[in-house]
mmCIF file of C-alpha atoms in Angstrom:
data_model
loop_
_atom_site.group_PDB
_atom_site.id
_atom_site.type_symbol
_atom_site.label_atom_id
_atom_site.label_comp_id
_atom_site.label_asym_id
_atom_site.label_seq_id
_atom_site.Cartn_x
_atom_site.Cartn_y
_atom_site.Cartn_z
ATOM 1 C CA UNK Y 1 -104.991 58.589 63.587
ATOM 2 C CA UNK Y 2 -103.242 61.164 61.858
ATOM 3 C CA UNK Y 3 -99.556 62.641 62.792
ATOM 4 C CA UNK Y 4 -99.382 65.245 65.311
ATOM 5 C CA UNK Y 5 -97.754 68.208 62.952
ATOM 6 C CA UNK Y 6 -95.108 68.994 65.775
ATOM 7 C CA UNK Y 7 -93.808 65.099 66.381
ATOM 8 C CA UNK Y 8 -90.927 66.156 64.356
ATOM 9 C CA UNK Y 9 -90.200 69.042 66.638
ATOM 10 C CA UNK Y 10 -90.891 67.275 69.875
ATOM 11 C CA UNK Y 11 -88.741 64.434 68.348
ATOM 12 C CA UNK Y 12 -85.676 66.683 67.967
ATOM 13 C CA UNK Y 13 -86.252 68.481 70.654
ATOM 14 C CA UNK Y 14 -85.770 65.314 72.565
ATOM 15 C CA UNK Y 15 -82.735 64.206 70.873
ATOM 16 C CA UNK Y 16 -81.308 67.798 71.966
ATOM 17 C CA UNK Y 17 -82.327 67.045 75.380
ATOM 18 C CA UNK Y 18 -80.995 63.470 75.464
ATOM 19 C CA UNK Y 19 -77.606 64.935 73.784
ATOM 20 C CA UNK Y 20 -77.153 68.024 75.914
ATOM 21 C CA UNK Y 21 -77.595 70.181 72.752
ATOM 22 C CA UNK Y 22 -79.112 72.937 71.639
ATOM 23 C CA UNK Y 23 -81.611 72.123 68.954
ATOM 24 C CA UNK Y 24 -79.582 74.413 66.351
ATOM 25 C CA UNK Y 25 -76.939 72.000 66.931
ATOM 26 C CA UNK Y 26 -78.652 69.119 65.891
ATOM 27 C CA UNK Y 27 -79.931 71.057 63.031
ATOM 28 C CA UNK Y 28 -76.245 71.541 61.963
ATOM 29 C CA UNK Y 29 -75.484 67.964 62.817
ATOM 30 C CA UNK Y 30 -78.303 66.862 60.605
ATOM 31 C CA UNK Y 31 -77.136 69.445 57.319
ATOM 32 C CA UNK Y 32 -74.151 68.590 57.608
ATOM 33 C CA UNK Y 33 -72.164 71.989 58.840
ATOM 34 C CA UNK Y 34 -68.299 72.026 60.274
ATOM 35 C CA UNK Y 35 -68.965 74.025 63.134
ATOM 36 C CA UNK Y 36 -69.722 71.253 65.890
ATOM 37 C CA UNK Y 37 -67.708 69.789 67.808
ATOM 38 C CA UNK Y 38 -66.154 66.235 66.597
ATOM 39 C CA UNK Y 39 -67.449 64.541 70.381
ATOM 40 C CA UNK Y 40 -70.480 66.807 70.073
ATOM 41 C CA UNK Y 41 -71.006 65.739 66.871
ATOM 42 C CA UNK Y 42 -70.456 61.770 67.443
ATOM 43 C CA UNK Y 43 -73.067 61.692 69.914
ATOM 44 C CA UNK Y 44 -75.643 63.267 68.080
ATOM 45 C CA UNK Y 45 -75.090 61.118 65.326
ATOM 46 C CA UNK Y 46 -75.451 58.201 67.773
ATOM 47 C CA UNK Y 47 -78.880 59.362 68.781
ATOM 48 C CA UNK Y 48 -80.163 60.014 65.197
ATOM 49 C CA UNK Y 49 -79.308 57.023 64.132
ATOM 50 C CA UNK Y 50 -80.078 54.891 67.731
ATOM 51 C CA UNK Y 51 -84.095 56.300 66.731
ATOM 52 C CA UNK Y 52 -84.100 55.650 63.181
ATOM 53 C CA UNK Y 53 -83.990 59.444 62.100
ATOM 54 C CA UNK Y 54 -84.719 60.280 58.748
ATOM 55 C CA UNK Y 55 -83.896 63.830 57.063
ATOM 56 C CA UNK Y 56 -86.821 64.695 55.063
ATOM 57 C CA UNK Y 57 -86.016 63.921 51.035
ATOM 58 C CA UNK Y 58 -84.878 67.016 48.858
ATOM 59 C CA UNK Y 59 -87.260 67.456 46.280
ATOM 60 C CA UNK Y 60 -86.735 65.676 43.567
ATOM 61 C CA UNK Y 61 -88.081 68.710 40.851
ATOM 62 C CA UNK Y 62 -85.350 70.975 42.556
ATOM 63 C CA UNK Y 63 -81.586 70.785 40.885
ATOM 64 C CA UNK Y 64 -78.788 69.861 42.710
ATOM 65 C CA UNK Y 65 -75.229 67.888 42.814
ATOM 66 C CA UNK Y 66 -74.484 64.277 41.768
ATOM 67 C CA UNK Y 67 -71.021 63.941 43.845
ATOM 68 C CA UNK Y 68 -68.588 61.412 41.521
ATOM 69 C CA UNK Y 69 -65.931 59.679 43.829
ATOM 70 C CA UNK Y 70 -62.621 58.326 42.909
ATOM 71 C CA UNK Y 71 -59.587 57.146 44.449
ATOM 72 C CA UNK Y 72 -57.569 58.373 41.705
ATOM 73 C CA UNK Y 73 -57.870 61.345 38.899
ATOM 74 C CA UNK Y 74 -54.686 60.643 36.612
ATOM 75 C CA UNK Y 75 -55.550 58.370 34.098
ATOM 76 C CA UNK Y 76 -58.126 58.448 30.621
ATOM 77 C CA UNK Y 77 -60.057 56.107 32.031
ATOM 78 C CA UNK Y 78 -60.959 58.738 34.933
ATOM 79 C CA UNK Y 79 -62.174 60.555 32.015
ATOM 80 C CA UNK Y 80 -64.955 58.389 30.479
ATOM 81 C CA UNK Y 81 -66.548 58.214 33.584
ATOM 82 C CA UNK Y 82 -66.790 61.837 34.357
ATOM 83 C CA UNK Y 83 -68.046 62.151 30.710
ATOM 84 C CA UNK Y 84 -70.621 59.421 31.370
ATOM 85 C CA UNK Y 85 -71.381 61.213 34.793
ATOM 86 C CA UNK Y 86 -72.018 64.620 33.424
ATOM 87 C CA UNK Y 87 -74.057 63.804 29.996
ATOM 88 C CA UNK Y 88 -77.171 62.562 32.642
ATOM 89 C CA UNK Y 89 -76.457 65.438 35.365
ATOM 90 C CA UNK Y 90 -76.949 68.096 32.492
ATOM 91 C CA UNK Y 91 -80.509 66.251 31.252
ATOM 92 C CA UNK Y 92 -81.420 66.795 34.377
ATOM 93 C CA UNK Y 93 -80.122 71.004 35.038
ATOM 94 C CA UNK Y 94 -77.740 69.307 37.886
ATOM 95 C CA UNK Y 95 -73.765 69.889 38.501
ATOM 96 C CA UNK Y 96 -71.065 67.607 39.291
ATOM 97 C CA UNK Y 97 -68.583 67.928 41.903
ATOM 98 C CA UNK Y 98 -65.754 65.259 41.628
ATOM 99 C CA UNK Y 99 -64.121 64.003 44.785
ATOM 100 C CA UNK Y 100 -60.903 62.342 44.976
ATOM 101 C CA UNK Y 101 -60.318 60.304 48.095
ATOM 102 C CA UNK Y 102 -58.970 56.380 49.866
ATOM 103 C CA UNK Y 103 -57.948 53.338 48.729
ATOM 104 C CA UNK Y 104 -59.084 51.808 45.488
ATOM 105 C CA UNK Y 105 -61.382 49.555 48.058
ATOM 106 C CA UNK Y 106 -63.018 52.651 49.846
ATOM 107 C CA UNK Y 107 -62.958 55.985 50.551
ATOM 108 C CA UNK Y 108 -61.398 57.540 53.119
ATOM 109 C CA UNK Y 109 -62.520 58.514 56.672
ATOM 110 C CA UNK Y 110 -62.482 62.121 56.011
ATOM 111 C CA UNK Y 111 -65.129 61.962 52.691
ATOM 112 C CA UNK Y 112 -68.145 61.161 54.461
ATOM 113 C CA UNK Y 113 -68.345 64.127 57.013
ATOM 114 C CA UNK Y 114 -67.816 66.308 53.710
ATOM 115 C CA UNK Y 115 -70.646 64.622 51.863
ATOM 116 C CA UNK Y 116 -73.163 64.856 54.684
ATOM 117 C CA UNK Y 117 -72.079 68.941 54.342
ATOM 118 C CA UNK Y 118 -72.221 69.092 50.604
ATOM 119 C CA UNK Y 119 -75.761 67.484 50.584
ATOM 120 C CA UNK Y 120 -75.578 66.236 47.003
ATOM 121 C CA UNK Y 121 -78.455 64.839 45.204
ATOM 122 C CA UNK Y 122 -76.830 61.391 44.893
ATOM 123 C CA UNK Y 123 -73.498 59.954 45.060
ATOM 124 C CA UNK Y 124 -71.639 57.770 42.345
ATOM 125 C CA UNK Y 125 -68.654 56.165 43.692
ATOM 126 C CA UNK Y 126 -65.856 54.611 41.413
ATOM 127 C CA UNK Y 127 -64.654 51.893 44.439
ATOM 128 C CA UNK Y 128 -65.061 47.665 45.379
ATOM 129 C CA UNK Y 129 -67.361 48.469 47.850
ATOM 130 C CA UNK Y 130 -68.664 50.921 50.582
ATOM 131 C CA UNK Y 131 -68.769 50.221 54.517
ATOM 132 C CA UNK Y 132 -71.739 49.504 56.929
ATOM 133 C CA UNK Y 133 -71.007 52.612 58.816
ATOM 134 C CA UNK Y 134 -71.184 55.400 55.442
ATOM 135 C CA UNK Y 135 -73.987 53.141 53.761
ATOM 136 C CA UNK Y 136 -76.294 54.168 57.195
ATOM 137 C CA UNK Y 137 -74.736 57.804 57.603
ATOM 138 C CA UNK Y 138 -75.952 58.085 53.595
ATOM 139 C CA UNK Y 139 -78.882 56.504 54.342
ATOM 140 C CA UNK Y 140 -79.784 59.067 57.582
ATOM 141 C CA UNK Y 141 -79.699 61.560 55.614
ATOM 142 C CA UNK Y 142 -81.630 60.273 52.380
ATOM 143 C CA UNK Y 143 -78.378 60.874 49.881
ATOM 144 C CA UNK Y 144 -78.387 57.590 47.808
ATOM 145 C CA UNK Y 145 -75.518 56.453 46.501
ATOM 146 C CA UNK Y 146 -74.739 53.859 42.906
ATOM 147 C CA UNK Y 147 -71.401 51.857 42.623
ATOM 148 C CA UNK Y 148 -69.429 52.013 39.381
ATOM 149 C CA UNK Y 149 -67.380 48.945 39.809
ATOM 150 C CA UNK Y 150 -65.094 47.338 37.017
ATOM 151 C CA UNK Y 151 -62.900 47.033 40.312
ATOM 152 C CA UNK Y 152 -64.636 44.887 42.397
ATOM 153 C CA UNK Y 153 -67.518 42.738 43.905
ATOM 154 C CA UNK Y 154 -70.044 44.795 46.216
ATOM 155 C CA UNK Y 155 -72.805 43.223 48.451
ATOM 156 C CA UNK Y 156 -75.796 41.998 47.236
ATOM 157 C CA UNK Y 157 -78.241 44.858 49.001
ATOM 158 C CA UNK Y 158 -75.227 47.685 47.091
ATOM 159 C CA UNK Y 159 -76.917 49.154 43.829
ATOM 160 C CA UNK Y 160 -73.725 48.987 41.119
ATOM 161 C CA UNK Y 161 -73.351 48.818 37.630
ATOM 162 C CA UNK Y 162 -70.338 47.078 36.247
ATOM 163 C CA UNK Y 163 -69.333 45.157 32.827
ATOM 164 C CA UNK Y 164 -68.726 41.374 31.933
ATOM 165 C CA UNK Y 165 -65.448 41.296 32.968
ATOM 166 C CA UNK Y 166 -65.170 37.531 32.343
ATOM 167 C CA UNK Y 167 -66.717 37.522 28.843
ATOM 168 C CA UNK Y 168 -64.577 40.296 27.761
ATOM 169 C CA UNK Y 169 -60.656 38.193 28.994
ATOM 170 C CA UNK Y 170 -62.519 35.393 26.899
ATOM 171 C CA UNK Y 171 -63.133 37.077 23.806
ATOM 172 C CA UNK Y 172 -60.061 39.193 23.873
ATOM 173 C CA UNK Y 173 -57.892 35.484 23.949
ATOM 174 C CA UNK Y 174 -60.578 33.139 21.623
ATOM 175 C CA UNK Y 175 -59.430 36.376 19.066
ATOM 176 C CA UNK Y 176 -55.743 35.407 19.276
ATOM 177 C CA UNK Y 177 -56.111 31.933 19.048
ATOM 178 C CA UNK Y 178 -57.992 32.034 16.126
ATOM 179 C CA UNK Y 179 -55.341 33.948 14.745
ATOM 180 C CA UNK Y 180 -53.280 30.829 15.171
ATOM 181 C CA UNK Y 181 -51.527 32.219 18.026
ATOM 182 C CA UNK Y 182 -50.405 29.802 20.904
ATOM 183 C CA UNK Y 183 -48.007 31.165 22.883
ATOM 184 C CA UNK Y 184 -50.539 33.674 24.833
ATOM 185 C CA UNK Y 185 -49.603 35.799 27.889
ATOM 186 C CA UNK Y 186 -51.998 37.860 29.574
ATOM 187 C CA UNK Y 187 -51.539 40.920 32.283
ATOM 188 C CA UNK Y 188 -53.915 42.030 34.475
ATOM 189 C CA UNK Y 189 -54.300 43.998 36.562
ATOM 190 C CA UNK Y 190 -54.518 43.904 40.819
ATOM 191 C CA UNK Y 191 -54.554 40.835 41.933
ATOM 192 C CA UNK Y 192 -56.744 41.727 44.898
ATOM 193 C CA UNK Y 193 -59.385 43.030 42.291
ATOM 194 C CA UNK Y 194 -62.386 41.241 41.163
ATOM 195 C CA UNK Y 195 -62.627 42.619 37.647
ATOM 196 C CA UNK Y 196 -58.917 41.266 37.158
ATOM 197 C CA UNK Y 197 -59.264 37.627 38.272
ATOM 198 C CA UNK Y 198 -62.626 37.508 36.290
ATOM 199 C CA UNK Y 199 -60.463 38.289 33.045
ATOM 200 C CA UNK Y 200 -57.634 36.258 33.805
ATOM 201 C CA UNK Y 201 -60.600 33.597 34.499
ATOM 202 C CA UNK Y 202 -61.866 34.575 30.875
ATOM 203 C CA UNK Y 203 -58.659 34.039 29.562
ATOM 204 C CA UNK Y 204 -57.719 30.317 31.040
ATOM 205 C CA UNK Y 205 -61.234 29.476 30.013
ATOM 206 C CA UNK Y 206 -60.296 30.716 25.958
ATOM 207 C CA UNK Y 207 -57.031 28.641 26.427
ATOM 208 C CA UNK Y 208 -58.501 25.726 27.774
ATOM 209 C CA UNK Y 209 -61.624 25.116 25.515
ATOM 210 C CA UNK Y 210 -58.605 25.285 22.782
ATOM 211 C CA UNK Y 211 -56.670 22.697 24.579
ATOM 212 C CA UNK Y 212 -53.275 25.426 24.622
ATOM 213 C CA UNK Y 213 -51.809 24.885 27.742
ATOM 214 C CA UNK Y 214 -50.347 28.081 29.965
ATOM 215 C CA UNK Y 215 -46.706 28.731 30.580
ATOM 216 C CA UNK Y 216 -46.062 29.234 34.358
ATOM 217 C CA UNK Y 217 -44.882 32.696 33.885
ATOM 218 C CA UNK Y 218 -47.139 33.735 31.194
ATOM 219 C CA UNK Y 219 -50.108 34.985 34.029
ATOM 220 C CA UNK Y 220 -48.834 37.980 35.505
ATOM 221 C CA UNK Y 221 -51.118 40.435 37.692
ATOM 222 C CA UNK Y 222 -49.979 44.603 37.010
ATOM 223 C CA UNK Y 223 -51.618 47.581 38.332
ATOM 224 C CA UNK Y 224 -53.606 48.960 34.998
ATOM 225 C CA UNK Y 225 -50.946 51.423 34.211
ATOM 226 C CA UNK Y 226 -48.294 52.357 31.771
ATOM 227 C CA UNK Y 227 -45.650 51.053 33.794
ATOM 228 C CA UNK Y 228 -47.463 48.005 34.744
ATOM 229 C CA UNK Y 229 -47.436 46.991 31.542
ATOM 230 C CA UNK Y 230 -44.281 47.705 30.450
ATOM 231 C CA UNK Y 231 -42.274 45.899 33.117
ATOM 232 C CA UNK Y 232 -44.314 42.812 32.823
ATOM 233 C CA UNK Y 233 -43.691 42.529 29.186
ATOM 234 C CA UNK Y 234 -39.927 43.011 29.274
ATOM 235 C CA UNK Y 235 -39.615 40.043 31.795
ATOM 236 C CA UNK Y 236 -41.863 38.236 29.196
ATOM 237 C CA UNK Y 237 -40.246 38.954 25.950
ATOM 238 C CA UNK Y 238 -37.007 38.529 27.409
ATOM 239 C CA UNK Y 239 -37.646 34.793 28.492
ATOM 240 C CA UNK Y 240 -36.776 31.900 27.651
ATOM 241 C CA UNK Y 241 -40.101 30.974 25.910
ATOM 242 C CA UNK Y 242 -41.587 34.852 24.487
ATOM 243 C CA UNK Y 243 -45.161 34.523 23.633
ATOM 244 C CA UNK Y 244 -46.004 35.804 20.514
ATOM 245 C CA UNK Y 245 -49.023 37.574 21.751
ATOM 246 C CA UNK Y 246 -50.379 39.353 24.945
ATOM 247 C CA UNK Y 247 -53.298 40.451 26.034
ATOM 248 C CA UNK Y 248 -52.944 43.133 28.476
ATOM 249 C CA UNK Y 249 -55.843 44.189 31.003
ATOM 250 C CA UNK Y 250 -55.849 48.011 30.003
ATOM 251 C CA UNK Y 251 -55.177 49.675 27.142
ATOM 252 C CA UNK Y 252 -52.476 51.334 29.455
ATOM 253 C CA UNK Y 253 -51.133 48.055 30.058
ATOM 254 C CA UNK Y 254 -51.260 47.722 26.462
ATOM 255 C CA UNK Y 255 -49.569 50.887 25.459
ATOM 256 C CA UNK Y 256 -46.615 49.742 28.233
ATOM 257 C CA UNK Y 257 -46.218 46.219 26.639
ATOM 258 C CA UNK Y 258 -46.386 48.102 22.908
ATOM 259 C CA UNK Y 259 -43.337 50.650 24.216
ATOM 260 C CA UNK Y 260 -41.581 47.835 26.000
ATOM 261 C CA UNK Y 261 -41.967 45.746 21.833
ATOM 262 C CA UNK Y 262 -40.403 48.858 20.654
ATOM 263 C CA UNK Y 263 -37.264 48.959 22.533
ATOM 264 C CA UNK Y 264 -36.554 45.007 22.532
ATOM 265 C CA UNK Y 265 -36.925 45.820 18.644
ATOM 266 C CA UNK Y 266 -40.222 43.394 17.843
ATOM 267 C CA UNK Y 267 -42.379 44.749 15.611
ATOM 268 C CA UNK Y 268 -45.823 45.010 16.016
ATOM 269 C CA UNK Y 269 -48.405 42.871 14.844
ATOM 270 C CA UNK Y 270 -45.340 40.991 12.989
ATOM 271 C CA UNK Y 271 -43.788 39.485 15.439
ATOM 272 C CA UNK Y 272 -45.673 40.335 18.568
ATOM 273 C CA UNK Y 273 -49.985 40.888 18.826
ATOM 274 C CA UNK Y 274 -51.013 42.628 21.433
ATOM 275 C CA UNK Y 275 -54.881 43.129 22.928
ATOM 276 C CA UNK Y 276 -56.039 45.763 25.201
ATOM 277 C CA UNK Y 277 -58.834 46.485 27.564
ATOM 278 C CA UNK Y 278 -61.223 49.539 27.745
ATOM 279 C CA UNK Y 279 -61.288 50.754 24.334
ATOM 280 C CA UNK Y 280 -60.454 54.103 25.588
ATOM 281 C CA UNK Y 281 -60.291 57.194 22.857
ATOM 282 C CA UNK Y 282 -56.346 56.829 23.411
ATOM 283 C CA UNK Y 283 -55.937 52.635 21.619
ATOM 284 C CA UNK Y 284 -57.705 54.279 18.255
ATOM 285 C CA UNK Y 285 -54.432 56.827 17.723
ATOM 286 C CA UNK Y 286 -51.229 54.779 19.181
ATOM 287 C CA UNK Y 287 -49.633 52.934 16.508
ATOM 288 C CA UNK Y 288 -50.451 50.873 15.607
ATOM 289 C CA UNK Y 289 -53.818 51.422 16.701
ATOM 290 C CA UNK Y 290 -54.956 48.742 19.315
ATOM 291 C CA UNK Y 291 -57.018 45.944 19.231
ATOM 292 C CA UNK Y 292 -59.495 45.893 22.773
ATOM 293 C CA UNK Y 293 -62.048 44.668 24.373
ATOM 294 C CA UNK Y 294 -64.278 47.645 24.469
ATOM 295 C CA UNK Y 295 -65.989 48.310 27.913
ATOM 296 C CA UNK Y 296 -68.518 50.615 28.184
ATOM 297 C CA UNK Y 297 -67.493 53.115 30.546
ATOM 298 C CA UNK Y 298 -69.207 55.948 29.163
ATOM 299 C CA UNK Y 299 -72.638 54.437 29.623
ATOM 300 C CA UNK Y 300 -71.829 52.426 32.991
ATOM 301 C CA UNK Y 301 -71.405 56.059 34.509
ATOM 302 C CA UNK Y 302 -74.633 57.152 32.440
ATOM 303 C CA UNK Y 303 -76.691 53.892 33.770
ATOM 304 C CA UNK Y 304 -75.225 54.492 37.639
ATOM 305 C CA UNK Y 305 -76.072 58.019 37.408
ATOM 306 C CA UNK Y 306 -79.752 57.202 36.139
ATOM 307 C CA UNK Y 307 -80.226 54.725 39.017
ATOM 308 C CA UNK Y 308 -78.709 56.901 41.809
ATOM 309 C CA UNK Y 309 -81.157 60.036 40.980
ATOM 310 C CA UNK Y 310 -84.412 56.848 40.422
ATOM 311 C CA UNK Y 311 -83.590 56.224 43.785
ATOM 312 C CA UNK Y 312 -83.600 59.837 45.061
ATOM 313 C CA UNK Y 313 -87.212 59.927 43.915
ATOM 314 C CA UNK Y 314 -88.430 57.323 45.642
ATOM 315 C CA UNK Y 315 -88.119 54.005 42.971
ATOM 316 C CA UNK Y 316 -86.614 50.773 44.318
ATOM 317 C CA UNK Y 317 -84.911 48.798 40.978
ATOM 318 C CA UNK Y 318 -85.720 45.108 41.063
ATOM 319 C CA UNK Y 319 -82.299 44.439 40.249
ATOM 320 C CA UNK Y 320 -79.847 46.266 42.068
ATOM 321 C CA UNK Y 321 -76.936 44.989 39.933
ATOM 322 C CA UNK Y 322 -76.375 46.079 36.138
ATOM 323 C CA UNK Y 323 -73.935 44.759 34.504
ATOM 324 C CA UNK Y 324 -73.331 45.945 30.680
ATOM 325 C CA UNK Y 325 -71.746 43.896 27.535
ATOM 326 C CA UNK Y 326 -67.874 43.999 26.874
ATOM 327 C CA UNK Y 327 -66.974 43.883 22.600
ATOM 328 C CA UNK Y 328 -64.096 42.809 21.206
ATOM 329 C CA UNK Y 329 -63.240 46.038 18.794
ATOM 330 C CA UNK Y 330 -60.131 44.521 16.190
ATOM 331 C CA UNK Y 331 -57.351 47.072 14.903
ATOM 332 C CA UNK Y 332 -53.402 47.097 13.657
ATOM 333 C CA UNK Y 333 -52.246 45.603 16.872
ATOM 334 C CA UNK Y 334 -53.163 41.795 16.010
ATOM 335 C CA UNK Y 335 -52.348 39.876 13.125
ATOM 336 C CA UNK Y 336 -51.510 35.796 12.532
ATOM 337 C CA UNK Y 337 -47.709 34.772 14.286
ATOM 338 C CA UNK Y 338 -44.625 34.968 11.555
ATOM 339 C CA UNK Y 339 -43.702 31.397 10.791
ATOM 340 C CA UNK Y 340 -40.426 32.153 12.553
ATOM 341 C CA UNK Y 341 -41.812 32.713 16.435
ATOM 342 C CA UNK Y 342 -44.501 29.677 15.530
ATOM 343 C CA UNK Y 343 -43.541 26.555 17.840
ATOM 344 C CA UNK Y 344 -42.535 23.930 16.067
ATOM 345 C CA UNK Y 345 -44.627 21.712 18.719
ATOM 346 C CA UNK Y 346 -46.638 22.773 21.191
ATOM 347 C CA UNK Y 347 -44.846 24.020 24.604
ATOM 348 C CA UNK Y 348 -45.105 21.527 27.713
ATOM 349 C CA UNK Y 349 -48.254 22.250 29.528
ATOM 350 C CA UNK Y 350 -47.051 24.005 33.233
ATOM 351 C CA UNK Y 351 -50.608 24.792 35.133
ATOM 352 C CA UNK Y 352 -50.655 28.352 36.205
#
């Protein structure tokens, strides 16, 4: 039996009834407009959602926005994304609109009653995860959304793209080692973030398949910027056991514990090697220029971005997870310890 052409109508017009509404006031409720009432609004979207209403797709041959979300705009890293972001939008004739907004967790309460008015194509967001109650608002109205996360560890059913997180803390250590470094700090970042236990877990796993055992205060957790970086390494470097190297979580980190070398007066690689994280276009011109683990930002916001508008037409990926290869990339920042900061013997193993 086919579908009455009017069910739609009759459908709404129902809703309107059961709501009290006029039927152009579900029609704003539905695109997304500012002029309803918050209450108003609330129950409507009670209703659509208590019958399992679906806003017809935009077509797919039509351009449109790809909305980028962040919880913060200040740093280079910020950058690569938006690059990444914007090199698929324009294959495609679309814009970008970039949204800052919450916690570095989620966004914030007021971002999804802006989306469901901006209508965008798809959403990328840069965050852990997204909640229940904006996954089914996104979903009511057919705007699919793609996680970026080097931050976190989203649910199963949540279509992200992130970066080996753990490979890249192992490489990034296994490179100082073989150096013939064994005095090896490392700072991540957030403690409450995925992507910085899985390094820190990269870089006990480098230290212990080398047997080096891990200083108590030699695992220190910053918050990925400049600062970060720099305070952690003057408590390290000013201890009573200095490592000769540290590998930082960020090259922001990095570029805090290279300023914090300069003004103990350690030179760099000489008597201090230091590893970053990111590879961003910044480590290549600081000096020296730094050694990373290069993480593919660029093309984690290109692959989210490609996924996001495959499932605005329609295509279900079998894997809703992507995660992309991390590469050690070696500068002036490393080199082999001076025989004057080598241990003698090796320090007294104290378990992290």
């Amino acid at each position: 039996m086919s579908t009455p052409p009017d069910e739609q109508r009759v459908t709404l017009a129902h809703l309107a009834t059961a709501a009290g509404v006029s039927l152009s006031t579900i029609s704003k409720v539905l695109n997304g407009r500012s002029d309803v009432a918050p209450k108003t609004r609330s129950k409507v979207e009670e209703l659509l959602e208590e019958h399992g209403y679906r806003r017809r797709k935009v077509s797919s041959t039509r351009p449109g926005l790809v909305e980028l979300v962040f919880h913060e705009l200040e740093s280079a890293w910020a950058l690569e994304l938006i690059r990444g972001v914007e090199n698929v939008a324009r294959e495609h004739g679309m814009s970008v609109v970039l949204t800052e907004t919450g916690t570095r967790q989620a966004p914030g309460p007021e971002w999804i009653e802006g989306v469901m008015a901006r209508r965008p194509a798809g959403v990328v967001l840069v965050f852990s995860d997204l909640p229940q109650g904006f996954r089914t608002k996104l979903d009511s109205r057919s705007i699919p959304f793609v996680i970026i996360d080097p931050a976190g560890d989203p649910s199963p059913d949540v279509p992200s793209v992130g970066s080996a997180n753990w490979s890249g803390g192992m490489m990034a250590t296994r490179h100082l080692i073989e150096l013939g470094h064994t005095r090896i700090a490392a700072i991540s970042g957030p403690e409450d973030m995925m992507c910085s236990l899985a390094r820190i877990d990269g870089y006990r796993s480098a230290m212990g398949m080398a047997s080096l055992p891990i200083e108590q205060d030699y695992v220190r957790y910053g918050n990925f910027h400049v600062d970060g970086g720099r305070d952690h390494a003057f408590a390290l470097l000013r201890g009573p056991l200095p490592p000769t190297a540290i590998f930082a979580g960020s090259d922001l980190q990095a570029l805090g514990v290279l300023d914090a070398a300069r003004q103990i007066g350690l030179r760099v690689p000489d008597e201090l090697s230091i590893v970053g994280y990111d590879d961003l276009q910044l480590a290549q011109w600081s000096s020296p220029a730094l050694t990373t683990v290069h993480q593919p930002l660029i093309q984690m916001a290109e692959e989210a971005t490609r996924m996001v508008l495959r499932l605005r037409d329609g295509e279900r990926p079998n894997n809703l997870r992507l995660d992309l290869a991390t590469s050690l990339v070696v500068r002036q920042s490393t080199a082999a310890p001076s025989t004057a900061a080598a241990p003698t013997t090796a320090p007294t193993p104290q378990h992290a």
